[in-house]
Coordinates of C-alpha atoms and ligand atoms in Angstrom, one line a residue:
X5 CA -21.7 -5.6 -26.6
X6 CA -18.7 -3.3 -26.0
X7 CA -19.1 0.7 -24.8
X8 CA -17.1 3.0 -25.4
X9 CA -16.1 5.0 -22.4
X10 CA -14.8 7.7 -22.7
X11 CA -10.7 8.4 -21.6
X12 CA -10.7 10.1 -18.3
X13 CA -9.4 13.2 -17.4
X14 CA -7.9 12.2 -13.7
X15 CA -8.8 9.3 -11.6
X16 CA -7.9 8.3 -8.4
X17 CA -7.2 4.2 -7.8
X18 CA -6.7 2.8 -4.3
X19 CA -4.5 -0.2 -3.3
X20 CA -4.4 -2.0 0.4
X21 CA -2.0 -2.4 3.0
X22 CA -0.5 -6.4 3.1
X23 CA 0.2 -8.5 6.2
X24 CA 2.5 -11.5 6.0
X25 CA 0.0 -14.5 7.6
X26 CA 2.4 -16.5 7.1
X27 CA 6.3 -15.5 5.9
X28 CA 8.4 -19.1 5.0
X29 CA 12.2 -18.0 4.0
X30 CA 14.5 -20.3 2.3
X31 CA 18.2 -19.3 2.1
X32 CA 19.6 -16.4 -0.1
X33 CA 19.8 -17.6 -3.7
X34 CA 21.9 -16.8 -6.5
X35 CA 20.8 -13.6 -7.2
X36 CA 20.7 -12.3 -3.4
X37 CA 16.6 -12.9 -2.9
X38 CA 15.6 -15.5 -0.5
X39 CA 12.4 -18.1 -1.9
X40 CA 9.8 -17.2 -0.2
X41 CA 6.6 -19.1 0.9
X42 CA 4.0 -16.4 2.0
X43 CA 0.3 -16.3 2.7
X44 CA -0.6 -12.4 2.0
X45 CA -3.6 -10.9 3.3
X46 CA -4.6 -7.3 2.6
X47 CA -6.5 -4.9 5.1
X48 CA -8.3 -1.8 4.9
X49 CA -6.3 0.3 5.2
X50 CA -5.0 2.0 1.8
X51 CA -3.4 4.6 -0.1
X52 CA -5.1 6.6 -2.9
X53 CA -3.2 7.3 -6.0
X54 CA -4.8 10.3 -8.2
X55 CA -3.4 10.8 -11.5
X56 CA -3.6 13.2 -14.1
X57 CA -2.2 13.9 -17.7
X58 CA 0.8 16.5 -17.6
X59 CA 4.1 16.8 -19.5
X60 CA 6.3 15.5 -16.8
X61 CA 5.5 13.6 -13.9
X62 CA 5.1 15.0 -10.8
X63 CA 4.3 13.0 -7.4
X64 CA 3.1 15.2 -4.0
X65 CA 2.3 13.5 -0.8
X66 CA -0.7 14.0 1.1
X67 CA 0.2 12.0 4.3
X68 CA -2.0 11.2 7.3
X69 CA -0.8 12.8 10.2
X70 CA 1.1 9.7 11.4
X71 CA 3.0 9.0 8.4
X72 CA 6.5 10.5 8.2
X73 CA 6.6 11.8 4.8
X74 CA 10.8 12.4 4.9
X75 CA 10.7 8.7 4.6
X76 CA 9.2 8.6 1.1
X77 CA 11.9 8.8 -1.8
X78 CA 10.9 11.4 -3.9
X79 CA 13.5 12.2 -6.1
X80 CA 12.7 11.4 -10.0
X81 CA 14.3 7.9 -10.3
X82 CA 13.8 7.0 -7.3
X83 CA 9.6 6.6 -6.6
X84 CA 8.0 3.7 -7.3
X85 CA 5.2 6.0 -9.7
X86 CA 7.9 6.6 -11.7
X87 CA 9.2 3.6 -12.4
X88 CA 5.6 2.3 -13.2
X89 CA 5.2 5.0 -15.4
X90 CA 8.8 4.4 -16.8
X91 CA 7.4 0.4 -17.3
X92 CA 4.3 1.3 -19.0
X93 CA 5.8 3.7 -21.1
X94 CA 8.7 0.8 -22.7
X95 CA 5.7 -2.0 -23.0
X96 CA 3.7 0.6 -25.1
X97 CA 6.0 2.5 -27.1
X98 CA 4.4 6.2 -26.0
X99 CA 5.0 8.6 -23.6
X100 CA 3.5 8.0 -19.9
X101 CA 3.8 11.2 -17.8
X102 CA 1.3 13.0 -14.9
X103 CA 0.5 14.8 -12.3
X104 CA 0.8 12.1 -9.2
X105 CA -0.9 12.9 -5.8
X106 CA -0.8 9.9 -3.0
X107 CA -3.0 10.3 -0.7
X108 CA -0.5 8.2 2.3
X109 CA -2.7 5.8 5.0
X110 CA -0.2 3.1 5.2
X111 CA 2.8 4.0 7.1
X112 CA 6.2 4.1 5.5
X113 CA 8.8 1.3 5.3
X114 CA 6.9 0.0 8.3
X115 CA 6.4 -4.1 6.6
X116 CA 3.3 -3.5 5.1
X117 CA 4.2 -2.7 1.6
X118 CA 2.9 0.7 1.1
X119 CA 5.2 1.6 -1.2
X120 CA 4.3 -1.9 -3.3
X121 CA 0.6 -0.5 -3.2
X122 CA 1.7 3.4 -4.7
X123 CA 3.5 1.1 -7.2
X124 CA 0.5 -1.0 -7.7
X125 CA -2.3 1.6 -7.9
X126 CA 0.1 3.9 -10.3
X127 CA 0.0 0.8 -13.0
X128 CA -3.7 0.1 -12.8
X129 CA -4.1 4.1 -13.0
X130 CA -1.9 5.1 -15.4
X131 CA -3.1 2.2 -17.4
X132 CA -6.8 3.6 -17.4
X133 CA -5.4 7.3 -18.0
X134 CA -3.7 6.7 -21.2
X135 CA -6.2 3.8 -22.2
X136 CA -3.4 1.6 -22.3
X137 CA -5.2 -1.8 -21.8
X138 CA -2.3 -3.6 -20.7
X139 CA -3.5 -7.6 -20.1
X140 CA -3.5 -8.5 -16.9
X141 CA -0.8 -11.1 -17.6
X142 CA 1.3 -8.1 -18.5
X143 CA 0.2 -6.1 -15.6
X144 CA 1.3 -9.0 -13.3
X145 CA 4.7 -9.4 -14.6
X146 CA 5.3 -5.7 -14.3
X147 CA 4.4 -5.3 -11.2
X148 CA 7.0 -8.1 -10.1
X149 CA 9.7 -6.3 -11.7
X150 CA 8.8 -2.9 -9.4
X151 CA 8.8 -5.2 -6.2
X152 CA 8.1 -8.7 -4.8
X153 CA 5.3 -7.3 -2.9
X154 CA 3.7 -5.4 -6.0
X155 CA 1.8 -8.2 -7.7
X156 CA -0.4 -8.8 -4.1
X157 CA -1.2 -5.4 -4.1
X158 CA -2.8 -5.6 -7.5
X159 CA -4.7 -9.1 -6.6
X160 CA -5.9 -7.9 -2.9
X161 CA -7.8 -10.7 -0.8
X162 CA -5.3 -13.5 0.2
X163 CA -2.7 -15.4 -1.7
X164 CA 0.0 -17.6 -1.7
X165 CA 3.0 -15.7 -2.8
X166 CA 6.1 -17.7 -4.1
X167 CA 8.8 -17.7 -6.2
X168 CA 10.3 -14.2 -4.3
X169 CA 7.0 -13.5 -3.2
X170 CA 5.8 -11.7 -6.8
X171 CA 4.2 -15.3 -7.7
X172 CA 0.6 -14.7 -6.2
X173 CA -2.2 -17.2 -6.2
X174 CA -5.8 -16.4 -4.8
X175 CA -6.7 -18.8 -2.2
X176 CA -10.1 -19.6 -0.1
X177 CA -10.9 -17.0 2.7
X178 CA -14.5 -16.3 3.7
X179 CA -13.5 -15.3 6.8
X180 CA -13.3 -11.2 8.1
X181 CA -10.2 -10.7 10.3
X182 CA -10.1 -7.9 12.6
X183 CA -6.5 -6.7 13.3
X184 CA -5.2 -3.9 15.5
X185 CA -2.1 -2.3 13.8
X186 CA 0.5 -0.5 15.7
X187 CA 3.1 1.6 13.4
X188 CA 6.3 2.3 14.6
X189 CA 7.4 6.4 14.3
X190 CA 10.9 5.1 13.0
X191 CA 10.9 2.5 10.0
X192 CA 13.2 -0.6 9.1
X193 CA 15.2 -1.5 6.3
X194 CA 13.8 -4.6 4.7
X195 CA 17.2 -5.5 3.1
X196 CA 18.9 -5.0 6.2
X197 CA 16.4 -7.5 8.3
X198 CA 17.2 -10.3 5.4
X199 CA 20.8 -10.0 6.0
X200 CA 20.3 -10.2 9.5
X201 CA 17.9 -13.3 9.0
X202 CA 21.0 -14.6 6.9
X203 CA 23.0 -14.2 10.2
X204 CA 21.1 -15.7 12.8
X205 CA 20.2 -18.6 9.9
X206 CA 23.3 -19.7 8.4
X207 CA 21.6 -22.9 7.5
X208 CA 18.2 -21.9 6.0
X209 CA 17.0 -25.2 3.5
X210 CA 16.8 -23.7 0.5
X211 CA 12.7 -24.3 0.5
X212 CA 10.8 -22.0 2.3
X213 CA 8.7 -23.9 4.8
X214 CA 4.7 -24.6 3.6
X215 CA 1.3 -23.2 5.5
X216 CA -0.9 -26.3 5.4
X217 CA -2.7 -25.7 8.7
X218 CA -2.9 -21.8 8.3
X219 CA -4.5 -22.1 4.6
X220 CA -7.4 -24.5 5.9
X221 CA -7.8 -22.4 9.2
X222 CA -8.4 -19.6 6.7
X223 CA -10.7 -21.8 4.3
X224 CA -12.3 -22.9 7.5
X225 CA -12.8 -19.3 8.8
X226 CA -11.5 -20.7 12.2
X227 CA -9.8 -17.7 13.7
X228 CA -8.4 -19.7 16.8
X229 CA -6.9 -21.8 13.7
X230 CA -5.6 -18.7 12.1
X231 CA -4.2 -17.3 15.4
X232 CA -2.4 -20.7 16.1
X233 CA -1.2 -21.0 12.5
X234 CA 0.8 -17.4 12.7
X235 CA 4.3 -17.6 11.3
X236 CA 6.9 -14.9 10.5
X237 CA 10.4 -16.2 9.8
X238 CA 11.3 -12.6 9.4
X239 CA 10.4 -12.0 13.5
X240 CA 13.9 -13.1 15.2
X241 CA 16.2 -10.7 13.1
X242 CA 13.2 -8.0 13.2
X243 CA 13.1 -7.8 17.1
X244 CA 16.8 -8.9 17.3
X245 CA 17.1 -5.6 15.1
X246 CA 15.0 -3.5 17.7
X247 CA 13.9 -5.7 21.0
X248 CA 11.0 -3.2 22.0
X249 CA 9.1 -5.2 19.1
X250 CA 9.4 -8.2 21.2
X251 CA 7.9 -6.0 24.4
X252 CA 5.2 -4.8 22.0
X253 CA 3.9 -7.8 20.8
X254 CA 4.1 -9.5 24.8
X255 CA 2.2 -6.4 25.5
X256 CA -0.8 -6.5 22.7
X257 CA -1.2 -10.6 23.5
X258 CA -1.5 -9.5 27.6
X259 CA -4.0 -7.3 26.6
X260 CA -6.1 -10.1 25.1
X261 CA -5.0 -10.3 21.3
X262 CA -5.2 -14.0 19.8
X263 CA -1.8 -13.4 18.4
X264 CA 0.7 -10.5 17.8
X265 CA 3.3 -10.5 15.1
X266 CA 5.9 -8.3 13.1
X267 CA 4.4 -7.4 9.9
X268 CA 6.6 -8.3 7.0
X269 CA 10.2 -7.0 8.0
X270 CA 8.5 -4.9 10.3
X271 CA 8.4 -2.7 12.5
X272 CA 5.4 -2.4 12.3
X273 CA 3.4 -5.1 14.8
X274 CA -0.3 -6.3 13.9
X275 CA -3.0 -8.0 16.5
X276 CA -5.6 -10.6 15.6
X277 CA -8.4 -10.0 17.7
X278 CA -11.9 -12.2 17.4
X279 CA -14.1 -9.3 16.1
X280 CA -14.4 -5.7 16.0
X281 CA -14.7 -5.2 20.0
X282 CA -12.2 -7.2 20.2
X283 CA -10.4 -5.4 18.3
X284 CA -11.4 -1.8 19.9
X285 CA -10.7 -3.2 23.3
X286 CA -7.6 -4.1 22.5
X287 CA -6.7 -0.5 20.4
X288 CA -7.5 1.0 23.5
X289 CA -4.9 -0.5 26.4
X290 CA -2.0 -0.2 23.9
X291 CA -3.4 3.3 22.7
X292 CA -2.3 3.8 26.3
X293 CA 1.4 3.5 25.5
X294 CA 1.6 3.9 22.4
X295 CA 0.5 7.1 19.8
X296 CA -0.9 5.6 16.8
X297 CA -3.1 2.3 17.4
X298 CA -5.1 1.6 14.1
X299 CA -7.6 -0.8 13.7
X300 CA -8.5 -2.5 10.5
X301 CA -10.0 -5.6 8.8
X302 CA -9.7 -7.4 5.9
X303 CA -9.3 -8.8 3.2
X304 CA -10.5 -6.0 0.8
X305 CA -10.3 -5.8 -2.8
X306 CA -6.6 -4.9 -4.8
X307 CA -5.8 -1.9 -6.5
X308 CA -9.3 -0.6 -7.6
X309 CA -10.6 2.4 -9.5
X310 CA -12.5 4.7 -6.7
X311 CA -13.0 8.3 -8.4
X312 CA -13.3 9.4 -12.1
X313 CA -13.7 12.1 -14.1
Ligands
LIG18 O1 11.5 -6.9 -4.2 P1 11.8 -5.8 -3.3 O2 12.4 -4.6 -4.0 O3 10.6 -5.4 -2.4 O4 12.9 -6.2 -2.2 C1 13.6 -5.4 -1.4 C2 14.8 -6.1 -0.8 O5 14.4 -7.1 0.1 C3 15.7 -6.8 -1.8 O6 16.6 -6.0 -2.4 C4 16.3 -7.9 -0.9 O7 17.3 -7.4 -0.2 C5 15.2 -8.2 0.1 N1 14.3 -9.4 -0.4 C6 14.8 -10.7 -0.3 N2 14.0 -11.7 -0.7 C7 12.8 -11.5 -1.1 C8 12.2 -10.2 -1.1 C9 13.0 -9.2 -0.8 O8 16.0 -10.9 0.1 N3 12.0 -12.6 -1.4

């Protein structure tokens, strides 16, 4: 039995914030990417896309108070809504355009691809706007061409992401991870840490290295494992970039975190603690030093429909 629902007026889809568990980095290839192999992991904390039908699109920002909208491209041709939009649009043959609103929790160009999850949670809701009914196949492959990131954002949970990370794969995590998450007021250019990586690693193999241990510590729901099994390849040339990382991350593991690491290219830095008190405890000495401590657990579900009219 199929019902018929029917097309929405506006609706608001959220998508998650990712952290790299693990971030194995091959050499540059051909076309200037590096292979990747990464263990994704999303957490809860999100940004909500609201969309509505109107004859151009229009994106507005509706940022918490620590994210620094400036750093948001807005100009048309430039946002990641509209080259959804734009995406949709071509696979369909019709016009996509509407009013955009992101509602911004995840900070910006901080290594926690919250521009992969506007880019994300535009596709799934622009898709539902204009009952599009794009396959999911086709979803996926769009996504990858907006960003490597973009394809996790739509799976949420965990995944191994290959290829240049836009090759995702669910894998086993009962587990609930509780992180503390400190943003950094001033962000980093991801390009410009992969060059840098290129610098201090002339001689990369061209296979990124595996996550063996970390992917049964995770199927295990053994966060000691976990903790142990942290790997960022990315980290040198991130806090060889901007050494206070390097103090940070000293800092949250003195304070009693299991592990601290750069998220992604950073600069953001992210604590696994063992549970939520952990986790508060933690929040707490390096809310001390430092003005935006978040904490948040995961994983949580991909880019989702939350509001409808
Ligand atoms: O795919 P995305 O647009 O997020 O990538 C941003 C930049 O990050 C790329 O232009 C490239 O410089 C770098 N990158 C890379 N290898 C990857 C992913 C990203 O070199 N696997």
């Amino acid at each position: 039995m199929s019902i018929a629902l029917p097309t929405p007026t506006y609706l608001t889809v959220r998508a998650p914030a990712k952290i790299n568990l693990h971030l194995g980095v091959g050499a540059a290839r051909a076309d200037g990417y590096h292979g990747l192999y990464t263990v994704y992991t999303s957490i809860g904390l999100y940004d909500d896309v609201t969309v509505a039908e109107a004859t151009d699109t229009s994106i507005r920002i509706q940022p918490a108070e620590y994210v620094d909208v400036a750093q948001v491209p807005l100009a048309p041709g430039t946002n990641i809504v509209h080259a959804a939009a734009d995406k949709l649009a071509d696979l369909h043959g019709v016009q996509v355009t509407a009013d955009v609103l992101i509602d911004k929790q995840i900070p910006v160009a901080g290594g926690l691809a919250g521009g992969s999850a506007d880019g994300a949670a535009a596709l799934v809701a622009l898709d539902r706007l204009f009952d599009l009914e794009t396959p999911d196949a086709d979803l996926l492959r769009l996504a990858g061409e907006l960003g490597s990131d973009v394809p996790f954002a739509l799976l949420g949970g965990t995944a191994v992401g290959t290829g240049r990370g836009e090759l995702v794969e669910p894998v086993a995590d009962p587990g609930t991870w509780w992180w503390v998450v400190v943003p950094s007021p001033d962000g980093m250019s991801t390009p410009e840490v992969y060059r840098h990586f290129d610098e201090l690693s002339p001689d990369a193999a061209p296979e990124p290295p595996r996550a063996e241990e970390l992917l049964a510590a995770l199927a295990g729901d053994d966060v000691h494992g976990v903790a142990a099994a942290l790997r960022n390849d990315l980290q040198p040339a991130a806090v060889d970039l901007r050494p206070q990382l390097g103090d940070l991350i000293a800092r949250g593991e003195e304070a009693g975190a299991l592990r601290g690491l750069v998220s992604g290219s950073g600069p953001t830095c992210v604590f696994l603690c063992g549970d939520s008190d952990h986790a508060r405890a933690v929040a707490a000495e390096l809310g001390a030093e430092h003005d935006v401590v978040l904490v948040a657990n995961g994983p949580v579900a991909g880019a989702h429909v939350v509001e409808y009219s």
